[in-house]
mmCIF file of C-alpha atoms in Angstrom:
data_model
loop_
_atom_site.group_PDB
_atom_site.id
_atom_site.type_symbol
_atom_site.label_atom_id
_atom_site.label_comp_id
_atom_site.label_asym_id
_atom_site.label_seq_id
_atom_site.Cartn_x
_atom_site.Cartn_y
_atom_site.Cartn_z
ATOM 1 C CA UNK A 13 -3.546 8.673 33.821
ATOM 2 C CA UNK A 14 -5.220 7.401 30.621
ATOM 3 C CA UNK A 15 -6.744 10.837 30.122
ATOM 4 C CA UNK A 16 -3.299 12.474 30.312
ATOM 5 C CA UNK A 17 -1.832 10.040 27.782
ATOM 6 C CA UNK A 18 -4.788 10.629 25.454
ATOM 7 C CA UNK A 19 -4.468 14.422 25.805
ATOM 8 C CA UNK A 20 -0.708 14.312 25.158
ATOM 9 C CA UNK A 21 -1.181 12.125 22.079
ATOM 10 C CA UNK A 22 -3.845 14.492 20.721
ATOM 11 C CA UNK A 23 -1.516 17.471 21.169
ATOM 12 C CA UNK A 24 1.269 15.627 19.344
ATOM 13 C CA UNK A 25 -1.154 14.677 16.560
ATOM 14 C CA UNK A 26 -2.062 18.326 16.035
ATOM 15 C CA UNK A 27 1.628 19.195 15.619
ATOM 16 C CA UNK A 28 2.347 16.344 13.164
ATOM 17 C CA UNK A 29 2.032 17.293 9.524
ATOM 18 C CA UNK A 30 2.369 14.205 7.354
ATOM 19 C CA UNK A 31 0.728 14.556 3.956
ATOM 20 C CA UNK A 32 -2.071 12.066 3.215
ATOM 21 C CA UNK A 33 -2.926 12.006 -0.488
ATOM 22 C CA UNK A 34 -5.022 9.911 -2.849
ATOM 23 C CA UNK A 35 -3.218 7.855 -5.479
ATOM 24 C CA UNK A 36 -4.723 6.683 -8.761
ATOM 25 C CA UNK A 37 -3.777 3.110 -9.672
ATOM 26 C CA UNK A 38 -2.029 2.874 -12.081
ATOM 27 C CA UNK A 39 -0.641 6.367 -11.856
ATOM 28 C CA UNK A 40 2.091 8.819 -11.002
ATOM 29 C CA UNK A 41 2.375 11.325 -8.169
ATOM 30 C CA UNK A 42 4.991 13.918 -7.277
ATOM 31 C CA UNK A 43 5.901 15.072 -3.818
ATOM 32 C CA UNK A 44 8.562 16.662 -1.687
ATOM 33 C CA UNK A 45 9.740 15.848 1.811
ATOM 34 C CA UNK A 46 11.450 18.058 4.379
ATOM 35 C CA UNK A 47 14.102 15.539 5.437
ATOM 36 C CA UNK A 48 16.028 12.683 3.798
ATOM 37 C CA UNK A 49 15.930 10.582 6.988
ATOM 38 C CA UNK A 50 12.221 10.571 7.849
ATOM 39 C CA UNK A 51 11.913 6.883 6.992
ATOM 40 C CA UNK A 52 14.865 5.793 9.060
ATOM 41 C CA UNK A 53 13.790 7.959 12.014
ATOM 42 C CA UNK A 54 10.042 7.175 11.764
ATOM 43 C CA UNK A 55 9.347 10.926 11.605
ATOM 44 C CA UNK A 56 5.896 11.284 9.999
ATOM 45 C CA UNK A 57 6.474 14.993 9.316
ATOM 46 C CA UNK A 58 8.991 13.765 6.698
ATOM 47 C CA UNK A 59 6.868 10.869 5.367
ATOM 48 C CA UNK A 60 4.066 11.012 2.793
ATOM 49 C CA UNK A 61 1.108 8.640 2.867
ATOM 50 C CA UNK A 62 -0.841 7.632 -0.246
ATOM 51 C CA UNK A 63 -4.244 5.953 0.019
ATOM 52 C CA UNK A 64 -5.912 4.089 -2.820
ATOM 53 C CA UNK A 65 -8.710 1.623 -3.464
ATOM 54 C CA UNK A 66 -8.524 -1.471 -5.653
ATOM 55 C CA UNK A 67 -11.800 -2.653 -7.164
ATOM 56 C CA UNK A 68 -10.392 -5.974 -8.407
ATOM 57 C CA UNK A 69 -7.490 -8.296 -7.667
ATOM 58 C CA UNK A 70 -4.406 -6.413 -8.875
ATOM 59 C CA UNK A 71 -0.685 -7.114 -9.285
ATOM 60 C CA UNK A 72 1.048 -3.959 -7.975
ATOM 61 C CA UNK A 73 4.550 -2.512 -7.995
ATOM 62 C CA UNK A 74 5.864 0.903 -6.979
ATOM 63 C CA UNK A 75 9.014 2.832 -7.876
ATOM 64 C CA UNK A 76 10.368 6.166 -6.662
ATOM 65 C CA UNK A 77 12.507 8.496 -8.769
ATOM 66 C CA UNK A 78 14.762 10.799 -6.750
ATOM 67 C CA UNK A 79 18.108 12.483 -7.120
ATOM 68 C CA UNK A 80 20.672 10.509 -5.077
ATOM 69 C CA UNK A 81 18.285 9.744 -2.211
ATOM 70 C CA UNK A 82 17.565 6.256 -0.972
ATOM 71 C CA UNK A 83 13.869 5.842 -0.168
ATOM 72 C CA UNK A 84 11.808 3.587 2.051
ATOM 73 C CA UNK A 85 8.287 2.312 1.345
ATOM 74 C CA UNK A 86 5.740 0.264 3.277
ATOM 75 C CA UNK A 87 2.363 -0.968 2.097
ATOM 76 C CA UNK A 88 -0.559 -1.440 4.505
ATOM 77 C CA UNK A 89 -4.036 -2.866 4.216
ATOM 78 C CA UNK A 90 -6.498 -0.183 5.339
ATOM 79 C CA UNK A 91 -7.100 3.514 4.752
ATOM 80 C CA UNK A 92 -5.183 6.077 6.800
ATOM 81 C CA UNK A 93 -7.331 9.098 7.670
ATOM 82 C CA UNK A 94 -5.131 11.114 10.049
ATOM 83 C CA UNK A 95 -1.413 11.491 10.741
ATOM 84 C CA UNK A 96 -0.463 8.632 13.102
ATOM 85 C CA UNK A 97 2.447 10.578 14.631
ATOM 86 C CA UNK A 98 4.546 8.444 16.978
ATOM 87 C CA UNK A 99 2.158 5.475 16.525
ATOM 88 C CA UNK A 100 3.520 4.909 12.979
ATOM 89 C CA UNK A 101 5.565 1.754 12.391
ATOM 90 C CA UNK A 102 7.290 1.451 9.016
ATOM 91 C CA UNK A 103 7.866 -2.303 9.481
ATOM 92 C CA UNK A 104 4.673 -3.456 11.236
ATOM 93 C CA UNK A 105 0.994 -2.892 12.004
ATOM 94 C CA UNK A 106 -0.130 0.404 13.583
ATOM 95 C CA UNK A 107 -3.233 2.465 14.393
ATOM 96 C CA UNK A 108 -3.949 6.161 14.023
ATOM 97 C CA UNK A 109 -5.293 8.362 16.830
ATOM 98 C CA UNK A 110 -8.902 7.650 15.821
ATOM 99 C CA UNK A 111 -8.523 3.882 16.115
ATOM 100 C CA UNK A 112 -8.195 2.970 12.429
ATOM 101 C CA UNK A 113 -5.899 -0.056 12.197
ATOM 102 C CA UNK A 114 -3.502 -0.619 9.321
ATOM 103 C CA UNK A 115 -1.997 -4.048 8.675
ATOM 104 C CA UNK A 116 1.563 -4.231 7.322
ATOM 105 C CA UNK A 117 1.813 -6.165 4.042
ATOM 106 C CA UNK A 118 5.320 -5.547 2.698
ATOM 107 C CA UNK A 119 8.032 -2.905 2.580
ATOM 108 C CA UNK A 120 11.676 -1.996 2.131
ATOM 109 C CA UNK A 121 14.349 -2.192 4.842
ATOM 110 C CA UNK A 122 13.556 0.389 7.517
ATOM 111 C CA UNK A 123 16.600 -0.076 9.724
ATOM 112 C CA UNK A 124 19.682 0.256 7.522
ATOM 113 C CA UNK A 125 20.559 3.741 6.161
ATOM 114 C CA UNK A 126 20.757 3.978 2.366
ATOM 115 C CA UNK A 127 19.321 0.432 2.065
ATOM 116 C CA UNK A 128 16.248 1.484 0.095
ATOM 117 C CA UNK A 129 16.005 0.192 -3.442
ATOM 118 C CA UNK A 130 13.373 2.756 -4.490
ATOM 119 C CA UNK A 131 11.363 -0.207 -5.831
ATOM 120 C CA UNK A 132 8.658 -2.240 -4.109
ATOM 121 C CA UNK A 133 6.946 -5.259 -5.652
ATOM 122 C CA UNK A 134 3.715 -5.596 -3.670
ATOM 123 C CA UNK A 135 2.531 -8.722 -5.485
ATOM 124 C CA UNK A 136 -1.101 -9.692 -5.975
ATOM 125 C CA UNK A 137 -3.518 -7.711 -3.785
ATOM 126 C CA UNK A 138 -7.243 -8.290 -3.363
ATOM 127 C CA UNK A 139 -9.821 -5.541 -3.721
ATOM 128 C CA UNK A 140 -10.035 -3.054 -0.853
ATOM 129 C CA UNK A 141 -8.352 0.039 0.645
ATOM 130 C CA UNK A 142 -4.565 0.363 0.992
ATOM 131 C CA UNK A 143 -2.047 2.930 2.248
ATOM 132 C CA UNK A 144 1.509 3.358 0.969
ATOM 133 C CA UNK A 145 4.030 5.216 3.166
ATOM 134 C CA UNK A 146 7.150 6.789 1.554
ATOM 135 C CA UNK A 147 10.116 8.623 3.044
ATOM 136 C CA UNK A 148 13.871 9.193 2.796
ATOM 137 C CA UNK A 149 16.123 6.463 4.243
ATOM 138 C CA UNK A 150 19.543 8.146 4.250
ATOM 139 C CA UNK A 151 20.630 8.363 7.881
ATOM 140 C CA UNK A 152 21.690 11.986 7.349
ATOM 141 C CA UNK A 153 20.013 14.880 5.614
ATOM 142 C CA UNK A 154 20.910 17.796 3.421
ATOM 143 C CA UNK A 155 17.365 19.121 3.668
ATOM 144 C CA UNK A 156 14.253 18.804 1.577
ATOM 145 C CA UNK A 157 14.047 16.849 -1.667
ATOM 146 C CA UNK A 158 11.522 15.995 -4.381
ATOM 147 C CA UNK A 159 10.447 12.615 -5.732
ATOM 148 C CA UNK A 160 8.129 11.022 -8.273
ATOM 149 C CA UNK A 161 6.105 7.933 -7.336
ATOM 150 C CA UNK A 162 5.104 5.504 -10.097
ATOM 151 C CA UNK A 163 2.430 2.866 -9.449
ATOM 152 C CA UNK A 164 2.225 0.058 -12.009
ATOM 153 C CA UNK A 165 -0.729 -2.330 -11.956
ATOM 154 C CA UNK A 166 -2.015 -5.344 -13.816
ATOM 155 C CA UNK A 167 -5.622 -6.206 -13.006
ATOM 156 C CA UNK A 168 -6.286 -9.918 -12.936
ATOM 157 C CA UNK A 169 -9.733 -11.037 -14.019
ATOM 158 C CA UNK A 170 -11.345 -14.406 -14.443
ATOM 159 C CA UNK A 171 -12.632 -14.845 -17.960
ATOM 160 C CA UNK A 172 -16.216 -15.853 -17.220
ATOM 161 C CA UNK A 173 -17.389 -16.375 -20.826
ATOM 162 C CA UNK A 174 -14.708 -19.029 -21.393
ATOM 163 C CA UNK A 175 -15.575 -20.679 -18.067
ATOM 164 C CA UNK A 176 -19.209 -20.800 -19.180
ATOM 165 C CA UNK A 177 -18.197 -22.407 -22.504
ATOM 166 C CA UNK A 178 -16.163 -25.078 -20.670
ATOM 167 C CA UNK A 179 -19.129 -25.814 -18.396
ATOM 168 C CA UNK A 180 -21.425 -26.162 -21.435
ATOM 169 C CA UNK A 181 -18.938 -28.510 -23.127
ATOM 170 C CA UNK A 182 -18.779 -30.673 -19.989
ATOM 171 C CA UNK A 183 -22.568 -30.798 -19.812
ATOM 172 C CA UNK A 184 -22.783 -31.734 -23.503
ATOM 173 C CA UNK A 185 -20.187 -34.476 -22.945
ATOM 174 C CA UNK A 186 -22.179 -35.905 -20.025
ATOM 175 C CA UNK A 187 -25.361 -35.895 -22.102
ATOM 176 C CA UNK A 188 -23.559 -37.580 -25.011
ATOM 177 C CA UNK A 189 -22.058 -40.239 -22.695
ATOM 178 C CA UNK A 190 -25.434 -40.901 -21.149
ATOM 179 C CA UNK A 191 -27.028 -41.227 -24.576
ATOM 180 C CA UNK A 192 -24.295 -43.661 -25.695
ATOM 181 C CA UNK A 193 -24.936 -45.759 -22.573
ATOM 182 C CA UNK A 194 -28.621 -46.204 -23.502
ATOM 183 C CA UNK A 195 -27.864 -47.469 -27.030
#
């Protein structure tokens, strides 16, 4: 029975055609989707996936520009390699057909039509691989549409030279206090 389920899932995976693209952070990407309700319906043939890597802790936000279409977005920790087909969950963790697990971090409302805000504030993320899923959240469709994805980032770094100066000042203060104690 397990072999039949595996074979059926592999056949469905071959028929799925979600786009998986790389995204530069910060950056902009343009895309088009075949249906305005892919997000609401969980239809990966009408959802685009963007993978990206962060090399440092980064404050991230995303926005989608479309003409009159409400969008949905979900951000996951992990890198998507293949179309997950029916395994995709736009409001929770999921795995693809090759066993790669993606952990849900945050997203827009996936259940209410036209509830997308076209903006997603992801907050502070640590270094590593991430996947962003985007799709139309209309509840009905007039066909394909185009969008522009904007990724804004602020890299947070610890200023090590100033930390070193503070440590030196503390050490100098301890030495001075010790010297005053001997006099």
